[in-house]
Amino acid sequence: MNAQRRSTRSLHIPARPEQVPLARRAVLDTLRAWGVPAHSEAVQAIRLIASELLTNVVLHAAAATEQVGVVLELCDGVWIRMGVHDGHPECPAPGAGDTEATHGRGLQIVHALIEELHGVVLTERTDDGGKTVWVELPCRVQDDGDRYEGPDTADSRVPVERPVPVEPGVPVERPVPVEPRVPVERRVPVEPRVPVEPRVPLEPRVPVEPRVPVEPRVWIDVARL
């Protein structure tokens, strides 16, 4: 591909898992600075491809690679070219395509995505015994007045809607203030009941014998005796 105008940036990161998000963020920020729309298919594809290629190096080529090299180029404002270099001699290859596999399908997705966007992927041997995987995708650069200047995060790539200008003289409806919620009193937890011991049955009363009637006393007049 012969390009007349070319913007280039390169970086090197340690071959460790925690460095993958940092490298991906640097790639996306660079494309943003070059005017490539953050919500475009090309940028979203580069985000996924960069994650997969860098993760593949960390998982399979870290023993032969201390530093992973990433090269990013914007050619004529219509092509994005990204290269990921490692020191392992073997070329990455997509898996067998098992639809029930839980991992190992990243390169299949990368190749399918590049083909869908009419891009190119190729592997180049390097003099140090390693390789560089190159990916080329078509893109479109925004004009300076249309560039999105939103928050600089890797996961926030949707442009913010600008407010619509209001015609003069038209009253603007103000939002009705919402009354604050009344705090609900929490119920006091009730202590569990203490089980009551069953009553001991009382022994039946012993019947009382009736009292024997007492004979009346007889008074004797002593004086008469």
Tab-separated table of C-alpha atoms in Angstrom:
chain	number	residue	atom	x	y	z
A	1	MET	CA	0.000	0.000	0.000
A	2	ASN	CA	1.563	3.312	-1.131
A	3	ALA	CA	0.546	6.166	1.152
A	4	GLN	CA	1.499	9.794	0.646
A	5	ARG	CA	0.621	10.964	4.148
A	6	ARG	CA	1.463	8.810	7.146
A	7	SER	CA	1.165	9.315	10.911
A	8	THR	CA	3.082	6.813	13.027
A	9	ARG	CA	3.322	5.980	16.691
A	10	SER	CA	5.109	3.067	18.371
A	11	LEU	CA	5.265	1.851	21.968
A	12	HIS	CA	6.714	-1.046	23.929
A	13	ILE	CA	5.108	-2.695	26.945
A	14	PRO	CA	6.157	-5.583	29.217
A	15	ALA	CA	4.603	-8.916	28.257
A	16	ARG	CA	2.322	-9.039	31.300
A	17	PRO	CA	-1.489	-9.308	31.482
A	18	GLU	CA	-1.983	-6.036	33.362
A	19	GLN	CA	-0.261	-4.127	30.523
A	20	VAL	CA	-2.822	-5.160	27.880
A	21	PRO	CA	-5.518	-2.585	28.879
A	22	LEU	CA	-2.880	0.169	29.027
A	23	ALA	CA	-1.638	-0.588	25.520
A	24	ARG	CA	-5.195	-0.787	24.188
A	25	ARG	CA	-6.001	2.593	25.756
A	26	ALA	CA	-2.896	4.136	24.167
A	27	VAL	CA	-3.932	2.808	20.745
A	28	LEU	CA	-7.462	4.217	21.056
A	29	ASP	CA	-6.255	7.575	22.348
A	30	THR	CA	-3.831	7.850	19.424
A	31	LEU	CA	-6.557	7.164	16.872
A	32	ARG	CA	-8.742	9.714	18.558
A	33	ALA	CA	-6.000	12.310	18.396
A	34	TRP	CA	-5.614	11.609	14.665
A	35	GLY	CA	-9.319	12.323	14.118
A	36	VAL	CA	-10.622	8.797	13.586
A	37	PRO	CA	-14.221	8.656	14.924
A	38	ALA	CA	-14.208	6.857	18.264
A	39	HIS	CA	-17.560	5.159	17.562
A	40	SER	CA	-16.635	3.974	14.058
A	41	GLU	CA	-16.434	0.300	13.084
A	42	ALA	CA	-12.708	0.609	12.410
A	43	VAL	CA	-11.886	1.857	15.922
A	44	GLN	CA	-14.131	-0.701	17.607
A	45	ALA	CA	-12.480	-3.431	15.526
A	46	ILE	CA	-8.963	-2.184	16.355
A	47	ARG	CA	-9.894	-2.221	20.035
A	48	LEU	CA	-10.881	-5.898	19.884
A	49	ILE	CA	-7.981	-6.907	17.625
A	50	ALA	CA	-5.404	-5.167	19.816
A	51	SER	CA	-6.767	-6.934	22.910
A	52	GLU	CA	-6.701	-10.352	21.228
A	53	LEU	CA	-3.216	-10.022	19.689
A	54	LEU	CA	-1.653	-8.636	22.875
A	55	THR	CA	-3.333	-11.279	25.030
A	56	ASN	CA	-2.129	-13.981	22.635
A	57	VAL	CA	1.462	-12.746	23.058
A	58	VAL	CA	1.150	-12.712	26.866
A	59	LEU	CA	-0.287	-16.243	26.955
A	60	HIS	CA	1.865	-17.969	24.328
A	61	ALA	CA	4.998	-15.897	23.662
A	62	ALA	CA	5.894	-14.314	27.008
A	63	ALA	CA	8.739	-16.813	27.569
A	64	ALA	CA	10.515	-15.514	24.459
A	65	THR	CA	9.385	-11.891	24.765
A	66	GLU	CA	10.262	-9.324	27.397
A	67	GLN	CA	8.803	-6.339	25.558
A	68	VAL	CA	5.842	-6.356	23.162
A	69	GLY	CA	6.114	-3.814	20.377
A	70	VAL	CA	3.034	-2.042	19.008
A	71	VAL	CA	3.179	0.117	15.879
A	72	LEU	CA	0.215	2.228	14.793
A	73	GLU	CA	-0.014	4.043	11.450
A	74	LEU	CA	-2.632	6.198	9.761
A	75	CYS	CA	-2.094	6.208	5.994
A	76	ASP	CA	-3.652	8.961	3.868
A	77	GLY	CA	-6.489	9.241	6.388
A	78	VAL	CA	-8.181	6.164	4.911
A	79	TRP	CA	-6.237	3.179	6.329
A	80	ILE	CA	-5.327	2.143	9.861
A	81	ARG	CA	-2.296	-0.130	10.065
A	82	MET	CA	-1.364	-1.802	13.370
A	83	GLY	CA	1.502	-4.189	14.030
A	84	VAL	CA	2.109	-6.304	17.160
A	85	HIS	CA	5.648	-7.708	17.505
A	86	ASP	CA	6.931	-10.473	19.796
A	87	GLY	CA	10.030	-12.649	19.967
A	88	HIS	CA	8.370	-16.036	19.392
A	89	PRO	CA	9.116	-17.611	15.979
A	90	GLU	CA	5.810	-19.453	15.535
A	91	CYS	CA	2.954	-17.694	13.768
A	92	PRO	CA	-0.438	-17.553	15.489
A	93	ALA	CA	-3.140	-19.658	13.867
A	94	PRO	CA	-6.896	-19.777	14.495
A	95	GLY	CA	-8.253	-22.801	16.313
A	96	ALA	CA	-10.292	-25.624	14.872
A	97	GLY	CA	-13.546	-23.683	15.279
A	98	ASP	CA	-15.238	-25.614	18.067
A	99	THR	CA	-18.436	-23.663	18.773
A	100	GLU	CA	-18.700	-25.103	22.295
A	101	ALA	CA	-15.165	-24.105	23.340
A	102	THR	CA	-14.956	-21.526	26.133
A	103	HIS	CA	-11.592	-20.101	25.004
A	104	GLY	CA	-9.153	-20.187	22.110
A	105	ARG	CA	-11.528	-18.543	19.611
A	106	GLY	CA	-10.027	-15.051	19.746
A	107	LEU	CA	-8.028	-15.341	16.501
A	108	GLN	CA	-11.071	-16.755	14.710
A	109	ILE	CA	-13.036	-13.663	15.707
A	110	VAL	CA	-10.152	-11.415	14.621
A	111	HIS	CA	-9.923	-12.986	11.156
A	112	ALA	CA	-13.698	-12.928	10.704
A	113	LEU	CA	-13.873	-9.274	11.742
A	114	ILE	CA	-11.047	-8.231	9.398
A	115	GLU	CA	-12.690	-10.057	6.515
A	116	GLU	CA	-16.052	-8.437	7.264
A	117	LEU	CA	-14.506	-4.938	7.196
A	118	HIS	CA	-12.529	-5.710	3.998
A	119	GLY	CA	-9.224	-5.464	5.785
A	120	VAL	CA	-5.926	-7.350	5.543
A	121	VAL	CA	-3.941	-9.433	8.053
A	122	LEU	CA	-0.466	-10.838	7.485
A	123	THR	CA	2.524	-12.073	9.500
A	124	GLU	CA	6.066	-10.838	8.861
A	125	ARG	CA	9.246	-12.563	10.071
A	126	THR	CA	11.756	-10.240	11.749
A	127	ASP	CA	15.547	-10.310	12.024
A	128	ASP	CA	15.463	-11.014	15.775
A	129	GLY	CA	13.831	-14.386	15.136
A	130	GLY	CA	10.369	-13.179	16.117
A	131	LYS	CA	7.430	-11.922	14.099
A	132	THR	CA	5.080	-8.992	13.600
A	133	VAL	CA	1.372	-9.461	12.948
A	134	TRP	CA	0.091	-6.623	10.748
A	135	VAL	CA	-3.564	-5.636	10.479
A	136	GLU	CA	-4.861	-3.067	7.966
A	137	LEU	CA	-8.406	-1.676	8.076
A	138	PRO	CA	-10.143	1.052	6.069
A	139	CYS	CA	-11.241	4.106	8.051
A	140	ARG	CA	-12.414	7.689	7.740
A	141	VAL	CA	-10.976	10.740	9.486
A	142	GLN	CA	-13.291	13.429	10.814
A	143	ASP	CA	-12.907	17.127	10.156
A	144	ASP	CA	-11.636	19.238	13.032
A	145	GLY	CA	-15.110	20.646	13.654
A	146	ASP	CA	-16.689	17.193	13.911
A	147	ARG	CA	-14.219	15.527	16.246
A	148	TYR	CA	-15.623	14.127	19.411
A	149	GLU	CA	-14.001	15.527	22.541
A	150	GLY	CA	-15.679	13.309	25.107
A	151	PRO	CA	-14.209	11.543	28.160
A	152	ASP	CA	-10.886	9.827	27.604
A	153	THR	CA	-11.695	6.254	28.618
A	154	ALA	CA	-11.304	2.904	26.866
A	155	ASP	CA	-14.890	1.833	27.612
A	156	SER	CA	-16.706	5.123	26.928
A	157	ARG	CA	-16.745	5.670	23.187
A	158	VAL	CA	-20.276	6.952	22.490
A	159	PRO	CA	-20.497	10.686	21.620
A	160	VAL	CA	-22.530	12.875	23.947
A	161	GLU	CA	-25.613	14.476	22.398
A	162	ARG	CA	-25.287	18.237	22.149
A	163	PRO	CA	-28.189	20.357	23.479
A	164	VAL	CA	-30.646	21.609	20.837
A	165	PRO	CA	-30.722	25.436	20.666
A	166	VAL	CA	-34.023	26.923	21.865
A	167	GLU	CA	-35.771	29.516	19.723
A	168	PRO	CA	-36.090	32.943	21.391
A	169	GLY	CA	-39.461	33.721	22.904
A	170	VAL	CA	-40.448	30.105	23.421
A	171	PRO	CA	-40.823	29.347	27.137
A	172	VAL	CA	-38.864	26.381	28.299
A	173	GLU	CA	-40.659	23.982	30.570
A	174	ARG	CA	-38.818	23.531	33.788
A	175	PRO	CA	-38.730	20.139	35.404
A	176	VAL	CA	-41.101	19.702	38.315
A	177	PRO	CA	-39.108	19.302	41.517
A	178	VAL	CA	-39.514	15.914	43.053
A	179	GLU	CA	-40.287	15.813	46.740
A	180	PRO	CA	-37.685	14.007	48.743
A	181	ARG	CA	-38.615	10.601	49.960
A	182	VAL	CA	-39.741	10.303	53.541
A	183	PRO	CA	-37.445	7.929	55.357
A	184	VAL	CA	-39.253	4.805	56.448
A	185	GLU	CA	-38.814	3.790	60.046
A	186	ARG	CA	-37.256	0.436	60.391
A	187	ARG	CA	-39.013	-2.177	62.419
A	188	VAL	CA	-37.506	-3.031	65.736
A	189	PRO	CA	-36.651	-6.702	65.776
A	190	VAL	CA	-38.841	-8.637	68.190
A	191	GLU	CA	-37.070	-10.865	70.624
A	192	PRO	CA	-38.059	-14.497	70.250
A	193	ARG	CA	-40.455	-15.857	72.790
A	194	VAL	CA	-39.055	-17.907	75.619
A	195	PRO	CA	-40.710	-21.325	75.603
A	196	VAL	CA	-42.944	-21.859	78.610
A	197	GLU	CA	-42.418	-25.026	80.583
A	198	PRO	CA	-45.526	-27.227	80.653
A	199	ARG	CA	-47.480	-27.215	83.865
A	200	VAL	CA	-47.045	-30.154	86.225
A	201	PRO	CA	-50.430	-31.862	86.693
A	202	LEU	CA	-51.723	-31.572	90.240
A	203	GLU	CA	-52.462	-34.671	92.230
A	204	PRO	CA	-56.173	-35.176	92.882
A	205	ARG	CA	-57.375	-34.102	96.251
A	206	VAL	CA	-57.886	-36.785	98.899
A	207	PRO	CA	-61.508	-36.771	100.039
A	208	VAL	CA	-61.892	-35.586	103.632
A	209	GLU	CA	-63.897	-37.819	105.952
A	210	PRO	CA	-66.955	-36.113	107.358
A	211	ARG	CA	-66.656	-34.884	110.895
A	212	VAL	CA	-68.332	-36.974	113.603
A	213	PRO	CA	-71.013	-34.936	115.330
A	214	VAL	CA	-70.166	-34.078	118.922
A	215	GLU	CA	-72.721	-34.851	121.545
A	216	PRO	CA	-73.938	-31.775	123.379
A	217	ARG	CA	-72.445	-31.186	126.773
A	218	VAL	CA	-74.675	-31.735	129.853
A	219	TRP	CA	-74.344	-29.153	132.574
A	220	ILE	CA	-74.785	-30.518	136.156
A	221	ASP	CA	-75.784	-28.227	138.903
A	222	VAL	CA	-73.372	-29.068	141.710
A	223	ALA	CA	-75.217	-27.011	144.261
A	224	ARG	CA	-78.230	-29.224	144.084
A	225	LEU	CA	-76.279	-32.307	144.743
